[in-house]
mmCIF file with all atom_site columns, C-alpha atoms in Angstrom:
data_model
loop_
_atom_site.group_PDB
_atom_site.id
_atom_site.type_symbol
_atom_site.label_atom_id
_atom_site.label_alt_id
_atom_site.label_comp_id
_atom_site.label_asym_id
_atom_site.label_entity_id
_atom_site.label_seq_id
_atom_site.pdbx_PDB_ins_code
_atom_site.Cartn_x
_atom_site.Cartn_y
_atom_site.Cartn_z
_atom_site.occupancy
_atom_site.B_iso_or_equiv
_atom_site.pdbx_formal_charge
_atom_site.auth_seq_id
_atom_site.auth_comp_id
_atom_site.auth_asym_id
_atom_site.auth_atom_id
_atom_site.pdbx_PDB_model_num
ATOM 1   C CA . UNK A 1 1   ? 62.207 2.964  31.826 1.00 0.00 ? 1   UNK A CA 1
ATOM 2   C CA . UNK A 1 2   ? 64.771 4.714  33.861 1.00 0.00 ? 2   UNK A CA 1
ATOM 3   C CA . UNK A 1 3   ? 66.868 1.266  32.983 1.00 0.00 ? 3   UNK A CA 1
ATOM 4   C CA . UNK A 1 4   ? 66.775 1.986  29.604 1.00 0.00 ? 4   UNK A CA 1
ATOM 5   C CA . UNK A 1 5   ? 67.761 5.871  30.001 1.00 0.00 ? 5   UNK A CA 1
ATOM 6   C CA . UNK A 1 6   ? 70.499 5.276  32.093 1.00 0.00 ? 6   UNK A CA 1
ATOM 7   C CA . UNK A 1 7   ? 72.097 2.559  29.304 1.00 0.00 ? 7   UNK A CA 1
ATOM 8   C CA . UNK A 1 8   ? 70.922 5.198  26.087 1.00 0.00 ? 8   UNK A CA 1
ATOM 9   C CA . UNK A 1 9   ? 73.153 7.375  28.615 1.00 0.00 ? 9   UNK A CA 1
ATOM 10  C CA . UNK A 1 10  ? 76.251 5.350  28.634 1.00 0.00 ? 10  UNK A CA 1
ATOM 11  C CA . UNK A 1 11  ? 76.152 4.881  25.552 1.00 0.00 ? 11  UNK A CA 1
ATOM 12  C CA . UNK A 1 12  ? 76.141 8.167  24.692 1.00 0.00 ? 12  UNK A CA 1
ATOM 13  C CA . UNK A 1 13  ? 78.825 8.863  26.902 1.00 0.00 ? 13  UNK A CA 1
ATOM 14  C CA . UNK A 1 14  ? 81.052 5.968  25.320 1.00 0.00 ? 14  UNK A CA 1
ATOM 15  C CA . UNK A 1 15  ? 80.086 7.483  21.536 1.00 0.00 ? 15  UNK A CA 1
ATOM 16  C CA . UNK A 1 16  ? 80.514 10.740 22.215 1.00 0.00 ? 16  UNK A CA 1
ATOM 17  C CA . UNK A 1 17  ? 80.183 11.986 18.582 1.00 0.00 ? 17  UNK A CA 1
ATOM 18  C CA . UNK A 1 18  ? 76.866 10.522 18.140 1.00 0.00 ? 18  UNK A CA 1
ATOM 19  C CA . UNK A 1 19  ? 75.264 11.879 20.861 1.00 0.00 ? 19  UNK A CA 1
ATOM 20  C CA . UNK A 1 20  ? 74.422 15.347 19.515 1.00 0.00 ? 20  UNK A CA 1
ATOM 21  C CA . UNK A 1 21  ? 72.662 13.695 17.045 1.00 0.00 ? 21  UNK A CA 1
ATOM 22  C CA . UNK A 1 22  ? 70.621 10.965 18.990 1.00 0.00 ? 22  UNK A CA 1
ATOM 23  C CA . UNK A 1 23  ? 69.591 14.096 21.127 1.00 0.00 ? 23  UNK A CA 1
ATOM 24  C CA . UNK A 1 24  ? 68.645 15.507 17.828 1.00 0.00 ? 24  UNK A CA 1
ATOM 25  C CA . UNK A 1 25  ? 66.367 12.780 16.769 1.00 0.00 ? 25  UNK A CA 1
ATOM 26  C CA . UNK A 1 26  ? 64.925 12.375 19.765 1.00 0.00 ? 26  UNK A CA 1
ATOM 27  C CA . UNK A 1 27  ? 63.707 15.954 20.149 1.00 0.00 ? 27  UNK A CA 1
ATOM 28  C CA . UNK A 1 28  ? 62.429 15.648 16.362 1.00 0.00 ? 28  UNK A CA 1
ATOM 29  C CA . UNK A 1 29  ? 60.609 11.867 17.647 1.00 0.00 ? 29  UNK A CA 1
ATOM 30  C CA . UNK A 1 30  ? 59.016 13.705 20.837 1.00 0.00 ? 30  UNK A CA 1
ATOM 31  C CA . UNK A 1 31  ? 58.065 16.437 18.635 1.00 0.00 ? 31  UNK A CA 1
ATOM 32  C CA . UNK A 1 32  ? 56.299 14.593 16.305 1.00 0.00 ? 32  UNK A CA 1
ATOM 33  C CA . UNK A 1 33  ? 54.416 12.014 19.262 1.00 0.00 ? 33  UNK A CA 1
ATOM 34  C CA . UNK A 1 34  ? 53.355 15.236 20.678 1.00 0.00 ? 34  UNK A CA 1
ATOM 35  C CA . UNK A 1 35  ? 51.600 16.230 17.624 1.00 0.00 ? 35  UNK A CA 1
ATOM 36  C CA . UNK A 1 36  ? 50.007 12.826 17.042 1.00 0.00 ? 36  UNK A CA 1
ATOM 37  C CA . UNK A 1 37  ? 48.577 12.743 20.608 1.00 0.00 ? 37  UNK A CA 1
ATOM 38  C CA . UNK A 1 38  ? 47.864 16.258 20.964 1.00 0.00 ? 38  UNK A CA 1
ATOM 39  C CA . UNK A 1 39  ? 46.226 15.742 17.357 1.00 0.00 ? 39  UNK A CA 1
ATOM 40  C CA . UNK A 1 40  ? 44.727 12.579 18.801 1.00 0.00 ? 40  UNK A CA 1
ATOM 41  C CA . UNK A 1 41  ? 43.140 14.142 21.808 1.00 0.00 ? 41  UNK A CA 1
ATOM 42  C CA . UNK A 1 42  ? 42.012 17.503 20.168 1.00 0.00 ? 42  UNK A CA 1
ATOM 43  C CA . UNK A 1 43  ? 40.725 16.754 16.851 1.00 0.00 ? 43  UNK A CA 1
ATOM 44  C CA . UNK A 1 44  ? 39.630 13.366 17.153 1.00 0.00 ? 44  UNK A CA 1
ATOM 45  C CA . UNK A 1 45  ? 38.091 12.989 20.724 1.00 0.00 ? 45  UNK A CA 1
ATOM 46  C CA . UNK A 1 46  ? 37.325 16.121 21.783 1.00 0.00 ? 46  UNK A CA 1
ATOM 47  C CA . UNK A 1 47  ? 35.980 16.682 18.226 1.00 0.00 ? 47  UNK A CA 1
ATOM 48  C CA . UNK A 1 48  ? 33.529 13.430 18.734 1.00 0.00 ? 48  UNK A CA 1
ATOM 49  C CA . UNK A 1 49  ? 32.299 15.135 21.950 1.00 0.00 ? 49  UNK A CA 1
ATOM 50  C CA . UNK A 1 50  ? 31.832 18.302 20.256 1.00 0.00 ? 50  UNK A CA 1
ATOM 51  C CA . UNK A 1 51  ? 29.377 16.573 17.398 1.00 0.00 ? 51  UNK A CA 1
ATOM 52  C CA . UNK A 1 52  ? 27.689 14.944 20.531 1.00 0.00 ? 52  UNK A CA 1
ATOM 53  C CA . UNK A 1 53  ? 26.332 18.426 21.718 1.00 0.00 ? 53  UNK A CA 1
ATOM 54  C CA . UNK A 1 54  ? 23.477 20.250 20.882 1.00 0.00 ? 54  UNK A CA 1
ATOM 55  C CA . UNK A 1 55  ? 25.165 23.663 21.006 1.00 0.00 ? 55  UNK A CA 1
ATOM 56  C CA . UNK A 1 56  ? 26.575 25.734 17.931 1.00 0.00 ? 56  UNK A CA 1
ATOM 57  C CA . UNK A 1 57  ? 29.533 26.979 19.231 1.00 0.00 ? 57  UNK A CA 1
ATOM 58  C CA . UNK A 1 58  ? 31.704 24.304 19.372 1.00 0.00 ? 58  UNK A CA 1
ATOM 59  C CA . UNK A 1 59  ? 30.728 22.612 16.375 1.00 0.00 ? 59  UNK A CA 1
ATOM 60  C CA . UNK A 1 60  ? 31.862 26.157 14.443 1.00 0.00 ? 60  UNK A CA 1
ATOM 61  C CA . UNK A 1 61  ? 35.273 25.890 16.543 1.00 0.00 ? 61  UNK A CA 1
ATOM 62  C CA . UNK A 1 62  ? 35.193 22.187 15.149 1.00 0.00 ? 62  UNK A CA 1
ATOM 63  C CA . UNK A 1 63  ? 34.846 23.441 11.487 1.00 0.00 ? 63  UNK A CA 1
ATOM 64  C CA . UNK A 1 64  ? 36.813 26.017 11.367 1.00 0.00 ? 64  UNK A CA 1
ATOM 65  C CA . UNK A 1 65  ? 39.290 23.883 12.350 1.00 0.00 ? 65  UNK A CA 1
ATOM 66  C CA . UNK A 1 66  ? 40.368 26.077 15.365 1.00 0.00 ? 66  UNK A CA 1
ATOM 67  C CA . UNK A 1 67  ? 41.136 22.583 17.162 1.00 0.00 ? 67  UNK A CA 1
ATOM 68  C CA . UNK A 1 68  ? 43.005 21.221 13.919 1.00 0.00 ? 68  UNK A CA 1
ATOM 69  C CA . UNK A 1 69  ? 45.573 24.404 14.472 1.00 0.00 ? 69  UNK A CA 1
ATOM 70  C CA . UNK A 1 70  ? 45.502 24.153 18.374 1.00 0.00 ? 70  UNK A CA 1
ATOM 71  C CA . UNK A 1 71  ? 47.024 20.997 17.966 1.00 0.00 ? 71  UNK A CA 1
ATOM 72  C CA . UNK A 1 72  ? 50.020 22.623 16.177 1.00 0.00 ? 72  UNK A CA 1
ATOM 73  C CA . UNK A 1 73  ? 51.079 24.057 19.355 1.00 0.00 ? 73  UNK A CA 1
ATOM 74  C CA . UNK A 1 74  ? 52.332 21.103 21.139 1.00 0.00 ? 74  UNK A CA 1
ATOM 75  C CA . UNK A 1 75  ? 55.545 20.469 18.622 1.00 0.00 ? 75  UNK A CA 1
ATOM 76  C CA . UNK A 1 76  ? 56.055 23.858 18.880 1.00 0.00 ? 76  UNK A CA 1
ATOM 77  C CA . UNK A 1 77  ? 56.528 24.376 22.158 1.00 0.00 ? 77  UNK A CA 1
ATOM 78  C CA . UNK A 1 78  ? 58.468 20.822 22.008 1.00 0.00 ? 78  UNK A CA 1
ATOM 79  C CA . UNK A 1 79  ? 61.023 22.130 19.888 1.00 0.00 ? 79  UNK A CA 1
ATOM 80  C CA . UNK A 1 80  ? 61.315 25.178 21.638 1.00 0.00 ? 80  UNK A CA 1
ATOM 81  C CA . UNK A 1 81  ? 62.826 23.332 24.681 1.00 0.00 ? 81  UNK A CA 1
ATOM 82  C CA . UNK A 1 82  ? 64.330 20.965 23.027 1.00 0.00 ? 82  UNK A CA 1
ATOM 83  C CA . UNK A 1 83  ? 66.455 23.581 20.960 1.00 0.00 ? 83  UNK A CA 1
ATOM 84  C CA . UNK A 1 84  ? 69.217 23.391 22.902 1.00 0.00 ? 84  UNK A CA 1
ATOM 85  C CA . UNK A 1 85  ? 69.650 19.476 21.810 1.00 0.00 ? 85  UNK A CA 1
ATOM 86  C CA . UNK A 1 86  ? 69.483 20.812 18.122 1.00 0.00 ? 86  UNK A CA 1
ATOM 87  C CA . UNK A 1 87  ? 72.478 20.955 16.243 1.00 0.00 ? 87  UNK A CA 1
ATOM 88  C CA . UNK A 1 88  ? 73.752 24.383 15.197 1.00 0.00 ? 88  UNK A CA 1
ATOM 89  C CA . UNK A 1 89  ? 73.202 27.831 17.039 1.00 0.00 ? 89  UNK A CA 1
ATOM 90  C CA . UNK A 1 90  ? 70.766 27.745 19.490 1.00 0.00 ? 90  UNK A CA 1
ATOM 91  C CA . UNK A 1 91  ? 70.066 31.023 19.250 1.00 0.00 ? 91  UNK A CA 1
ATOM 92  C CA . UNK A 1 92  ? 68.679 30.754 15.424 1.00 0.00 ? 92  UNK A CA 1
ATOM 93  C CA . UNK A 1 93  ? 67.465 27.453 16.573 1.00 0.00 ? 93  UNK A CA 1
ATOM 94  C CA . UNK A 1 94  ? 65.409 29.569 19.538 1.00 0.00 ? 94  UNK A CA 1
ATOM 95  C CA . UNK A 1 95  ? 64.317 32.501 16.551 1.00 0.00 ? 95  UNK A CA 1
ATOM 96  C CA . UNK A 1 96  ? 63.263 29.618 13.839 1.00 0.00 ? 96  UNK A CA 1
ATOM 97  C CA . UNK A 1 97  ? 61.057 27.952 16.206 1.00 0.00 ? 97  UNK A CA 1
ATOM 98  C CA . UNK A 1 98  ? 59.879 31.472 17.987 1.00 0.00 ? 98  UNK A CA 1
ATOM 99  C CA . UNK A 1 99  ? 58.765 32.349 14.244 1.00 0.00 ? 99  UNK A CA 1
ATOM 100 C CA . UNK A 1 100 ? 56.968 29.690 14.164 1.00 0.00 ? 100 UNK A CA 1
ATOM 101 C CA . UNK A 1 101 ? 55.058 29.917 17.092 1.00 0.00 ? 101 UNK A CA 1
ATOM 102 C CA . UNK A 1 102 ? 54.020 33.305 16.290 1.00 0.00 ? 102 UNK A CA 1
ATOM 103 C CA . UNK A 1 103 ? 52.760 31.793 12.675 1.00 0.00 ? 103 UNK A CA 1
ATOM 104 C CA . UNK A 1 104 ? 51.191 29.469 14.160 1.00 0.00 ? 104 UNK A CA 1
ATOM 105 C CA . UNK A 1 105 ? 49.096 32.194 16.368 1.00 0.00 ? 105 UNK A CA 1
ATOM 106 C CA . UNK A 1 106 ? 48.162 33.854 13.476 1.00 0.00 ? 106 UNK A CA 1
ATOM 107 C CA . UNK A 1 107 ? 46.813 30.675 12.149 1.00 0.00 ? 107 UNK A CA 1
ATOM 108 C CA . UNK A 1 108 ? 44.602 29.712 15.694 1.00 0.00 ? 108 UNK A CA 1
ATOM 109 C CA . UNK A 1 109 ? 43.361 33.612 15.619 1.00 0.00 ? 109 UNK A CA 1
ATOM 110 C CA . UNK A 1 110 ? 42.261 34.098 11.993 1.00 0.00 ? 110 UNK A CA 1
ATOM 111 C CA . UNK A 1 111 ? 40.073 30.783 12.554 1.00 0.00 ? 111 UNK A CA 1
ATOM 112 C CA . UNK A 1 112 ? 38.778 32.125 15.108 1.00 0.00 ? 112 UNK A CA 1
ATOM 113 C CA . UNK A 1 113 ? 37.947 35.444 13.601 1.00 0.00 ? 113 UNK A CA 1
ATOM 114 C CA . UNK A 1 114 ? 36.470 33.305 11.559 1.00 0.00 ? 114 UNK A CA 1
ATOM 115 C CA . UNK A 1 115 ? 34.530 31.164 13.574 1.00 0.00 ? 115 UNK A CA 1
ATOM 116 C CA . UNK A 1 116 ? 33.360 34.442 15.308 1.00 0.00 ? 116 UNK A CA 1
ATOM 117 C CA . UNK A 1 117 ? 32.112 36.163 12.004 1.00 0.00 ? 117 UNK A CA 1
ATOM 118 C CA . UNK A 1 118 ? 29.770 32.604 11.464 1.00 0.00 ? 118 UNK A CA 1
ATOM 119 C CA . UNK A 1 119 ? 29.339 32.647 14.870 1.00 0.00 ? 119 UNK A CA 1
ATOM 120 C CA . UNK A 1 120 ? 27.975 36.436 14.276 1.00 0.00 ? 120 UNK A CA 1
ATOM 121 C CA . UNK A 1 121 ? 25.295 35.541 11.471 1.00 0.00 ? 121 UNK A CA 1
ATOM 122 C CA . UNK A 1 122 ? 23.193 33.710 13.670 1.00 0.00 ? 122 UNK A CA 1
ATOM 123 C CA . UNK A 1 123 ? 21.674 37.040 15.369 1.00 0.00 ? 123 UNK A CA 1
ATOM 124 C CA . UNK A 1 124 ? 19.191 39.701 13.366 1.00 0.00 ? 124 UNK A CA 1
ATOM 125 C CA . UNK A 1 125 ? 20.953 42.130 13.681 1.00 0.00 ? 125 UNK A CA 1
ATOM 126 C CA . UNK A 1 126 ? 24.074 40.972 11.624 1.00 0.00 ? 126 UNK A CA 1
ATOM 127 C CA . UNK A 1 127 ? 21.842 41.673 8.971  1.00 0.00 ? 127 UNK A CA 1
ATOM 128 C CA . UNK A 1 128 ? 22.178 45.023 9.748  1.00 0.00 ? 128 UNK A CA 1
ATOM 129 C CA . UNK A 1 129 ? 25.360 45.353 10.239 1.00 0.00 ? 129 UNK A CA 1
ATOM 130 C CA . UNK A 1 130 ? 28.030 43.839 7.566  1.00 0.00 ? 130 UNK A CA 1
ATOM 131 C CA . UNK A 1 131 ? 30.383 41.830 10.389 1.00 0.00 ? 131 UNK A CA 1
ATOM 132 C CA . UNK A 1 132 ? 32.294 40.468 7.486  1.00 0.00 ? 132 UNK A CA 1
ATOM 133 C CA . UNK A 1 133 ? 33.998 43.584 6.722  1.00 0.00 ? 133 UNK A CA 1
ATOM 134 C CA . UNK A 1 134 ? 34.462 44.298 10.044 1.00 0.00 ? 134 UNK A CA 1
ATOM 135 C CA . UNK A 1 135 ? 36.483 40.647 11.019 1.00 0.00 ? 135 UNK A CA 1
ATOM 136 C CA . UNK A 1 136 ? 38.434 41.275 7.513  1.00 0.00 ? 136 UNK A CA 1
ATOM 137 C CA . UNK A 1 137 ? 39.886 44.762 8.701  1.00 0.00 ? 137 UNK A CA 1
ATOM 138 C CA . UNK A 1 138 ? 40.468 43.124 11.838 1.00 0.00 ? 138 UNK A CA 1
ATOM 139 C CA . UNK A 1 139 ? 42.121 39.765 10.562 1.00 0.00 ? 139 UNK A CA 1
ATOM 140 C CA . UNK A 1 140 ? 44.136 42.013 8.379  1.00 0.00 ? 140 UNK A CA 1
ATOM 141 C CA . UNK A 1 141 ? 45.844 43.956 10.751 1.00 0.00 ? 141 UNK A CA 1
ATOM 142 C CA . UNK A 1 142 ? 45.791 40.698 13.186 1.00 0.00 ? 142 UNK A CA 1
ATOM 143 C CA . UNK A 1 143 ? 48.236 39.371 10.241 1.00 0.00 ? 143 UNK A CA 1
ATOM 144 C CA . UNK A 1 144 ? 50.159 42.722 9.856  1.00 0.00 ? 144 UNK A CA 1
ATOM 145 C CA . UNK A 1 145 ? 50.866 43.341 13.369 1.00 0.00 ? 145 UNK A CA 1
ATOM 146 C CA . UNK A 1 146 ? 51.847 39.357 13.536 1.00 0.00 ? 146 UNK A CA 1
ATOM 147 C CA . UNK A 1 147 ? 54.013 39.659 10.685 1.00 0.00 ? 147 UNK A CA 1
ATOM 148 C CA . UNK A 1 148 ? 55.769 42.542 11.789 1.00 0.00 ? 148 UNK A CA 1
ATOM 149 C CA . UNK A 1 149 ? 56.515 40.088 14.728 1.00 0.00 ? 149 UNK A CA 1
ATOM 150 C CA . UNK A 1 150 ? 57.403 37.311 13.413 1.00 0.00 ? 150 UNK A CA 1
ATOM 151 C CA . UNK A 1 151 ? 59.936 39.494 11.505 1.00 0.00 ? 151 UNK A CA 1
ATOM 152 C CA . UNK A 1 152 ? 61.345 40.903 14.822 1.00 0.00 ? 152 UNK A CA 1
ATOM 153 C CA . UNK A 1 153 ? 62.312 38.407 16.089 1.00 0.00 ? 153 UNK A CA 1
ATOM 154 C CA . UNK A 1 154 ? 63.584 36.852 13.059 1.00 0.00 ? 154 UNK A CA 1
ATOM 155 C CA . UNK A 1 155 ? 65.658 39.846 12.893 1.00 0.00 ? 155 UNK A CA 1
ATOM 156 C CA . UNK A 1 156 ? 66.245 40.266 17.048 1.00 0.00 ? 156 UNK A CA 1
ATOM 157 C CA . UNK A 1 157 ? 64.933 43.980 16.146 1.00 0.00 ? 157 UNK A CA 1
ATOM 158 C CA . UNK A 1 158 ? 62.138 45.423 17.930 1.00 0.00 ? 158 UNK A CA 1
ATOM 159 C CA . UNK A 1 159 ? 59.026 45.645 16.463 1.00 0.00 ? 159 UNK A CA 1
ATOM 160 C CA . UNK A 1 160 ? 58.690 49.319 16.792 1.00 0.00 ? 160 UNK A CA 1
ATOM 161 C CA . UNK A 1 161 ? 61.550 50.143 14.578 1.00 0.00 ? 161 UNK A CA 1
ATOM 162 C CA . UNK A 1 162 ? 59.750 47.553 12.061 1.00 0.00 ? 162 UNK A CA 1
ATOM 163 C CA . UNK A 1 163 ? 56.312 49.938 12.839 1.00 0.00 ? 163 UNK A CA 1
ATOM 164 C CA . UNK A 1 164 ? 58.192 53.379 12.006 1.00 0.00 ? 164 UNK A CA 1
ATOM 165 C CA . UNK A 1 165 ? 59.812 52.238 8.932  1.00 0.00 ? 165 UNK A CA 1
ATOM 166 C CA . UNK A 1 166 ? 56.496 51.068 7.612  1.00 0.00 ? 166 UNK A CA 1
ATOM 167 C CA . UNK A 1 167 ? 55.343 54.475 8.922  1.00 0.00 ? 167 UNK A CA 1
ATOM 168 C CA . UNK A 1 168 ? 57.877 56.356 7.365  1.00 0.00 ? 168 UNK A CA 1
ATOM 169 C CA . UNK A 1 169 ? 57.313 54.193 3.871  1.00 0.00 ? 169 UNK A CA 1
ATOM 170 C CA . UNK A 1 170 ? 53.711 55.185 4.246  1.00 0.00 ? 170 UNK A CA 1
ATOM 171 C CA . UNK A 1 171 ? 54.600 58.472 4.321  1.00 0.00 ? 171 UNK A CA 1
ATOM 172 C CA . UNK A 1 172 ? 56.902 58.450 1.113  1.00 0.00 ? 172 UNK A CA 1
ATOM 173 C CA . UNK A 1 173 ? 54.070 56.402 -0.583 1.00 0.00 ? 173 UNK A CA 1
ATOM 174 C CA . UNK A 1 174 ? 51.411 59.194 0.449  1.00 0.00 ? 174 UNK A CA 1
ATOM 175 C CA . UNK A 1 175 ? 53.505 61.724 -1.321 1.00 0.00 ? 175 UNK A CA 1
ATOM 176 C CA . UNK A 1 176 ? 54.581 60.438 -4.327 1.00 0.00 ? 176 UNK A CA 1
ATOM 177 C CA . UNK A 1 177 ? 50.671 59.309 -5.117 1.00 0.00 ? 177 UNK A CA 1
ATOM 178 C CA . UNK A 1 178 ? 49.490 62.746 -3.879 1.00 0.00 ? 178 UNK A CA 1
#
């Protein structure tokens, strides 16, 4: 293996135009092989262990597909160090994929907000209590606060001049509809 490195090496070296963009591909190749095994491993055979077991929780993690949007983390994090092999600025390169990762957050926590408001129906006393209103205020401002995030650091601002602009459009709406 370390053969064949050392000659993809050389001749990278000898073609020296090309090799931005065979670093390039081979991010985007590792990327997608970590997905497929990561994919592999999660979904498929920890997901066949999961329908083995007698217990509810992890088949609700199965169907929510909490494991189906774990799995999205591995080309994340992929790209993310292999940005620098990217073309273009590495810096938007870093912010694109840093977007993404927060997105893809969002995605693993609202399943399992979800997961935990099914999760919640099994006891009496969630029929006393309405627990789906409660994990829809709470996914909402889970996806708020996220997006306000994922807009920092699109932006390089900081979220909390993000928060007081909201704030301060609040507080024009308020007025206006008073």
């Amino acid at each position: 293996m370390s053969e064949m490195w050392q000659q993809l090496q050389a001749w990278m070296n000898t073609h020296g135009a090309a090799a931005p963009f065979v670093r390039a591909v081979a991010v985007l190749i590792l990327a997608w092989v970590s997905n497929v095994v990561t994919r592999q491993i999660l979904v498929h055979w920890i997901g066949g262990l999961i329908r083995t077991t007698r217990t509810r929780v992890d088949d609700v993690l199965l169907q929510r597909d909490v494991l189906r949007r774990m799995a999205l983390l591995a080309p994340v994090i992929v790209l993310y160090y292999g940005a620098d092999a990217l073309p273009g600025d590495q810096a938007l390169v870093r912010q694109a994929v840093s977007a993404t990762l927060m997105l893809v957050l969002l995605l693993i926590t609202g399943a399992m907000i979800n997961a935990f408001q099914e999760l919640s129906n099994d006891f009496a006393s969630a029929s006393e209590v309405p627990i789906k209103s409660y994990a829809q205020i709470v996914k909402l401002v889970v996806y708020i606060l996220g997006g306000l995030m994922t807009v920092a650091v699109l932006t390089g601002r900081s979220p909390w001049v993000l928060l007081s602009g909201v704030g301060a459009l609040m507080a024009v709406i308020i007025l206006v509809f008073r």
